[in-house]
Short mmCIF file of C-alpha atoms in Angstrom, two decimals:
data_model
loop_
_atom_site.label_atom_id
_atom_site.label_comp_id
_atom_site.label_asym_id
_atom_site.label_seq_id
_atom_site.Cartn_x
_atom_site.Cartn_y
_atom_site.Cartn_z
CA MET A 1 1.80 19.44 -29.84
CA ARG A 2 2.85 22.57 -28.05
CA GLY A 3 -0.96 23.98 -28.27
CA VAL A 4 -1.95 20.45 -27.05
CA LEU A 5 0.45 20.80 -23.82
CA LEU A 6 -0.83 24.37 -22.83
CA THR A 7 -4.65 22.99 -23.05
CA ILE A 8 -3.69 20.30 -20.74
CA LEU A 9 -1.90 22.94 -18.46
CA MET A 10 -4.85 25.37 -18.37
CA ILE A 11 -7.09 22.71 -17.43
CA ALA A 12 -5.09 21.42 -14.90
CA SER A 13 -4.99 24.48 -13.15
CA PHE A 14 -8.98 25.22 -12.64
CA GLN A 15 -10.12 25.39 -8.93
CA LEU A 16 -11.72 22.58 -7.11
CA ARG A 17 -15.42 24.23 -6.53
CA ALA A 18 -16.03 22.77 -3.01
CA GLN A 19 -16.31 24.51 -0.20
CA PHE A 20 -15.60 22.87 3.27
CA SER A 21 -15.76 25.08 6.25
CA VAL A 22 -15.96 24.09 9.64
CA GLU A 23 -16.29 27.98 11.28
CA ASN A 24 -19.37 26.72 13.15
CA ILE A 25 -18.00 22.98 14.58
CA SER A 26 -17.84 22.99 18.17
CA TYR A 27 -14.69 21.33 19.99
CA ASP A 28 -17.74 19.54 22.20
CA PHE A 29 -19.11 18.09 18.45
CA ALA A 30 -15.40 17.88 17.37
CA THR A 31 -14.69 15.30 20.07
CA SER A 32 -17.89 12.66 20.16
CA GLU A 33 -18.65 10.07 18.22
CA ASP A 34 -20.93 11.46 15.77
CA ALA A 35 -17.78 13.86 14.32
CA THR A 36 -16.45 10.97 12.52
CA SER A 37 -19.58 10.40 10.59
CA TYR A 38 -19.99 13.84 10.07
CA PHE A 39 -16.50 14.51 8.71
CA GLN A 40 -16.40 11.17 6.47
CA PRO A 41 -17.64 12.44 3.05
CA ILE A 42 -14.28 14.13 2.84
CA GLY A 43 -12.19 10.97 2.86
CA GLN A 44 -14.48 8.75 0.78
CA SER A 45 -15.40 11.67 -1.74
CA TYR A 46 -11.31 12.25 -2.40
CA SER A 47 -10.12 8.73 -2.20
CA ALA A 48 -12.90 7.60 -4.58
CA MET A 49 -11.52 10.35 -7.11
CA LEU A 50 -7.70 9.65 -6.50
CA HIS A 51 -8.55 6.12 -7.22
CA SER A 52 -10.69 6.53 -10.75
CA GLY A 53 -9.09 6.35 -13.81
CA ILE A 54 -5.89 4.10 -12.60
CA PHE A 55 -4.22 3.35 -15.53
CA PRO A 56 -7.36 3.78 -17.62
CA ARG A 57 -5.00 2.79 -20.87
CA TYR A 58 -3.69 -0.70 -22.63
CA SER A 59 -0.03 -1.58 -23.08
CA GLU A 60 1.59 -0.86 -26.07
CA LYS A 61 4.24 -2.55 -27.88
CA GLY A 62 7.71 -0.30 -27.46
CA PHE A 63 8.46 2.60 -25.03
CA HIS A 64 6.36 5.24 -24.82
CA ILE A 65 6.41 8.70 -22.58
CA LYS A 66 2.84 10.41 -22.24
CA ILE A 67 1.45 13.08 -20.59
CA GLY A 68 -2.24 13.83 -19.96
CA LEU A 69 -5.04 14.87 -17.96
CA HIS A 70 -7.88 13.02 -15.75
CA VAL A 71 -10.83 14.74 -15.09
CA SER A 72 -13.24 13.36 -12.10
CA ARG A 73 -16.40 14.39 -11.44
CA LEU A 74 -17.92 12.70 -7.75
CA SER A 75 -21.79 13.07 -7.25
CA LEU A 76 -22.49 13.02 -3.89
CA TYR A 77 -26.13 11.89 -3.36
CA SER A 78 -28.47 11.23 -0.52
CA ASN A 79 -26.81 8.55 1.41
CA LEU A 80 -23.60 10.68 1.75
CA LYS A 81 -25.03 13.76 2.90
CA SER A 82 -27.06 12.87 6.26
CA PHE A 83 -25.91 10.10 9.12
CA GLU A 84 -28.40 8.59 11.60
CA VAL A 85 -28.31 10.04 14.87
CA GLU A 86 -31.71 8.25 16.15
CA SER A 87 -34.00 5.65 14.76
CA GLY A 88 -35.34 7.91 11.95
CA THR A 89 -33.89 11.07 12.38
CA TYR A 90 -30.90 12.26 10.18
CA ALA A 91 -28.60 14.96 10.78
CA PRO A 92 -26.61 16.87 7.81
CA THR A 93 -22.71 15.84 7.17
CA ILE A 94 -20.19 18.19 6.08
CA VAL A 95 -21.63 18.26 2.45
CA GLY A 96 -25.30 17.71 3.72
CA SER A 97 -27.95 20.92 4.10
CA THR A 98 -27.35 24.34 5.24
CA GLU A 99 -29.97 23.72 8.09
CA PRO A 100 -28.60 22.43 11.46
CA LEU A 101 -30.37 19.48 13.18
CA VAL A 102 -31.89 20.31 16.89
CA ILE A 103 -33.12 17.17 19.07
CA ASN A 104 -35.16 17.77 22.41
CA ALA A 105 -35.33 21.76 21.76
CA ASP A 106 -35.69 24.13 25.00
CA THR A 107 -35.10 21.18 27.12
CA GLN A 108 -32.55 19.76 29.45
CA ASP A 109 -31.61 16.89 26.84
CA GLU A 110 -31.77 19.41 23.76
CA LYS A 111 -28.52 18.40 21.28
CA THR A 112 -27.52 20.49 18.19
CA TYR A 113 -25.67 18.84 15.26
CA PRO A 114 -23.97 21.57 12.87
CA ALA A 115 -25.18 22.24 9.05
CA GLY A 116 -23.17 20.64 6.34
CA ASN A 117 -21.95 23.19 2.99
CA ASP A 118 -24.87 21.73 0.60
CA ILE A 119 -22.16 20.52 -2.06
CA ASN A 120 -23.72 18.66 -4.77
CA GLU A 121 -20.90 17.46 -6.72
CA ILE A 122 -16.71 17.77 -6.71
CA ILE A 123 -15.03 17.95 -9.88
CA LEU A 124 -10.84 17.32 -10.13
CA GLY A 125 -8.40 17.60 -12.02
CA ALA A 126 -5.24 14.98 -11.91
CA PRO A 127 -1.78 15.93 -14.48
CA GLU A 128 -0.58 12.60 -15.02
CA LEU A 129 2.96 11.48 -16.41
CA TYR A 130 2.97 7.48 -18.07
CA ILE A 131 5.72 5.62 -19.07
CA GLY A 132 5.62 2.41 -20.51
CA THR A 133 5.84 -0.60 -21.30
CA LEU A 134 9.22 -2.34 -20.05
CA LEU A 135 9.03 -5.95 -20.03
CA GLY A 136 5.04 -5.56 -19.49
CA THR A 137 5.43 -2.88 -16.69
CA ASP A 138 4.03 0.46 -16.94
CA PHE A 139 4.40 3.61 -14.69
CA TYR A 140 2.63 6.49 -13.97
CA GLY A 141 3.31 9.52 -11.63
CA ARG A 142 0.57 12.61 -10.42
CA TYR A 143 0.92 15.90 -8.68
CA GLY A 144 -1.85 18.60 -8.38
CA GLN A 145 -2.31 21.51 -6.34
CA LEU A 146 -6.23 23.52 -6.00
CA GLY A 147 -7.92 25.71 -4.53
CA LEU A 148 -10.41 25.17 -2.36
CA ASP A 149 -13.32 27.51 -0.99
CA GLY A 150 -13.96 27.54 2.51
CA ASN A 151 -11.55 28.03 5.73
CA LEU A 152 -9.50 24.38 5.28
CA GLY A 153 -6.88 25.53 2.67
CA ASP A 154 -5.34 24.17 -0.65
CA LEU A 155 -5.55 20.82 -1.68
CA VAL A 156 -2.45 19.17 -2.70
CA PHE A 157 -1.88 15.72 -3.52
CA TYR A 158 0.73 13.63 -5.19
CA GLY A 159 1.58 9.91 -6.04
CA GLY A 160 2.28 6.95 -8.59
CA GLY A 161 1.75 3.24 -9.54
CA ILE A 162 3.13 0.09 -11.05
CA ARG A 163 1.09 -2.01 -13.27
CA HIS A 164 2.55 -5.66 -14.93
CA ASP A 165 0.48 -7.66 -17.75
CA PHE A 166 0.49 -11.33 -15.94
CA GLY A 167 -2.10 -12.15 -18.91
CA ARG A 168 0.69 -11.56 -21.48
CA TYR A 169 1.84 -15.15 -19.95
CA PHE A 170 -1.08 -17.35 -21.02
CA LEU A 171 -3.73 -15.11 -22.15
CA PRO A 172 -4.45 -14.38 -26.23
CA GLU A 173 -2.67 -10.70 -26.78
CA TYR A 174 -6.17 -9.46 -27.16
CA VAL A 175 -7.31 -10.11 -23.42
CA LYS A 176 -5.34 -8.27 -20.60
CA TRP A 177 -5.19 -9.31 -17.34
CA TYR A 178 -3.54 -6.24 -15.12
CA LEU A 179 -2.23 -5.89 -11.48
CA SER A 180 -1.00 -2.67 -10.09
CA TYR A 181 -0.11 -1.32 -7.22
CA ASN A 182 -0.44 3.12 -6.33
CA TYR A 183 0.35 4.94 -3.68
CA HIS A 184 -0.84 8.75 -3.39
CA GLU A 185 -0.39 11.45 -0.36
CA LEU A 186 -3.10 14.26 -0.27
CA SER A 187 -3.18 16.91 1.84
CA ILE A 188 -5.88 20.23 2.61
CA GLY A 189 -4.20 23.11 4.50
CA GLU A 190 -2.53 21.95 7.42
CA SER A 191 -5.79 20.39 8.59
CA VAL A 192 -6.10 17.16 6.69
CA SER A 193 -3.53 14.61 5.70
CA SER A 194 -4.17 11.60 4.01
CA VAL A 195 -1.86 8.34 2.83
CA ASN A 196 -3.52 6.19 0.21
CA GLN A 197 -2.44 2.79 -0.99
CA TYR A 198 -4.55 1.12 -3.58
CA GLY A 199 -4.18 -2.89 -5.11
CA LEU A 200 -6.10 -2.82 -8.05
CA THR A 201 -6.96 -5.52 -11.20
CA GLN A 202 -8.26 -5.31 -14.39
CA LEU A 203 -9.37 -7.49 -16.99
CA GLY A 204 -10.23 -6.32 -20.58
CA VAL A 205 -10.37 -6.54 -24.29
CA LYS A 206 -8.51 -4.68 -26.89
CA LEU A 207 -9.99 -4.90 -30.46
CA ASN A 208 -7.80 -2.49 -32.82
CA ARG A 209 -8.01 0.71 -31.59
CA ILE A 210 -10.69 0.36 -28.86
CA GLY A 211 -10.72 -1.42 -25.79
CA PHE A 212 -12.92 -2.27 -23.10
CA TYR A 213 -11.95 -3.42 -19.08
CA GLY A 214 -13.80 -4.06 -15.86
CA LEU A 215 -12.01 -3.60 -12.52
CA PHE A 216 -12.03 -4.17 -9.16
CA GLY A 217 -9.55 -2.70 -6.60
CA TYR A 218 -9.03 -2.29 -2.55
CA GLU A 219 -8.29 0.96 -0.81
CA LEU A 220 -6.12 1.10 2.71
CA ASN A 221 -6.87 4.84 3.41
CA ASP A 222 -5.14 6.54 6.79
CA MET A 223 -6.62 10.10 6.98
CA ASN A 224 -7.43 12.05 9.77
CA LEU A 225 -8.24 15.89 10.29
CA THR A 226 -6.84 17.79 13.00
CA HIS A 227 -8.42 21.52 13.29
CA ASP A 228 -8.90 23.87 15.98
CA PHE A 229 -12.30 23.77 17.03
CA ASP A 230 -13.18 26.59 19.93
CA ASN A 231 -9.26 27.79 20.03
CA GLN A 232 -9.21 23.66 21.17
CA SER A 233 -7.21 21.31 18.89
CA ALA A 234 -9.04 18.07 17.95
CA THR A 235 -8.25 15.08 15.43
CA ILE A 236 -11.14 13.12 13.54
CA ASP A 237 -10.61 9.99 11.93
CA LEU A 238 -11.45 10.07 8.28
CA ASP A 239 -10.57 6.52 6.78
CA ASP A 240 -12.46 5.64 3.77
CA ALA A 241 -15.77 3.10 5.65
CA LYS A 242 -15.90 1.62 1.81
CA PRO A 243 -12.50 0.31 1.08
CA PHE A 244 -13.74 -1.97 -2.41
CA ARG A 245 -14.05 -0.29 -5.79
CA TYR A 246 -15.49 -1.87 -8.68
CA GLY A 247 -16.40 -0.57 -12.26
CA GLY A 248 -15.12 -0.28 -15.52
CA GLY A 249 -14.07 1.58 -18.25
CA PHE A 250 -13.18 2.34 -22.38
CA ASN A 251 -10.34 3.59 -24.04
CA LEU A 252 -10.03 4.81 -27.50
CA SER A 253 -6.31 5.37 -29.12
CA PHE A 254 -4.80 7.31 -31.68
CA LYS A 255 -1.28 7.76 -32.99
CA TYR A 256 -0.42 10.50 -30.51
CA ILE A 257 -3.33 10.99 -28.46
CA GLU A 258 -5.43 8.67 -26.48
CA LEU A 259 -8.81 9.48 -24.72
CA TYR A 260 -10.75 7.13 -21.88
CA GLY A 261 -13.42 7.23 -19.53
CA GLU A 262 -14.32 5.06 -16.39
CA TYR A 263 -17.43 4.73 -14.47
CA ASN A 264 -17.20 3.53 -10.60
CA ILE A 265 -20.38 2.00 -9.70
CA ASN A 266 -20.04 1.05 -6.00
CA ASP A 267 -20.97 4.12 -3.61
CA PRO A 268 -19.84 7.37 -3.74
CA VAL A 269 -20.08 6.85 -7.56
CA ALA A 270 -17.57 8.27 -9.85
CA LEU A 271 -17.28 9.30 -13.62
CA LEU A 272 -13.78 9.88 -15.13
CA VAL A 273 -13.21 11.19 -18.44
CA GLY A 274 -9.32 12.42 -19.34
CA PHE A 275 -7.12 12.06 -22.65
CA SER A 276 -3.04 12.00 -23.12
CA VAL A 277 -0.78 12.43 -25.84
CA GLY A 278 2.49 11.18 -26.35
CA ILE A 279 4.93 9.50 -28.14
#
């Protein structure tokens, strides 16, 4: 058991390999209408990863305490790498091409859109403590501090949630219907701050050691970026423009360990795998 816990802590301490650099962003651009579109993949990415793997395990009879690790992988496809600035003309977002876009070059109407950081994926590890089941109710808590490349600073997040099995009142024992509420706070250095709330419903079946479920959730995110651009401070709204999440997952349980995976099929797409150990 000690070896497993040490493995969890070692994996949880890895660094997040994503470089969010804003060194070449002008104050004029940061205060323009295009700034939200340029920076919004930050908000979309982290809300998607924080809300992946929420209560991936099924309720068990009796009281249990478990510690685990979730690892989320977010693939950044082309629709997150650019945004439309004119009909048929696309500029890079912060995760897009390292080549800036120049419109109407060498004229009085010349306009330059900043380059991105060419990020193709983000991986986030989230250690978790799980407690349950008490009268059909489960709880979890998370905390993580990870290093980021770039000039925005380290990422820190914490939060938790509560879930109740409403299916226990009228459904067969092998059919589960859960409702949960989840709350997280996230910061990146002194630049990005976020409060994330997430309501989730899960419907699934559990057959002996293996279970499958579908999920539907709604996010309520309040995220902003405040940074000095050209020695002038600007604040940019990064609220997630796509609040709905849906997908499915599985859970494989043994006496002291559980394995699980989840796939969120809406954009941005997130894949999560994880395990937990405990009594």
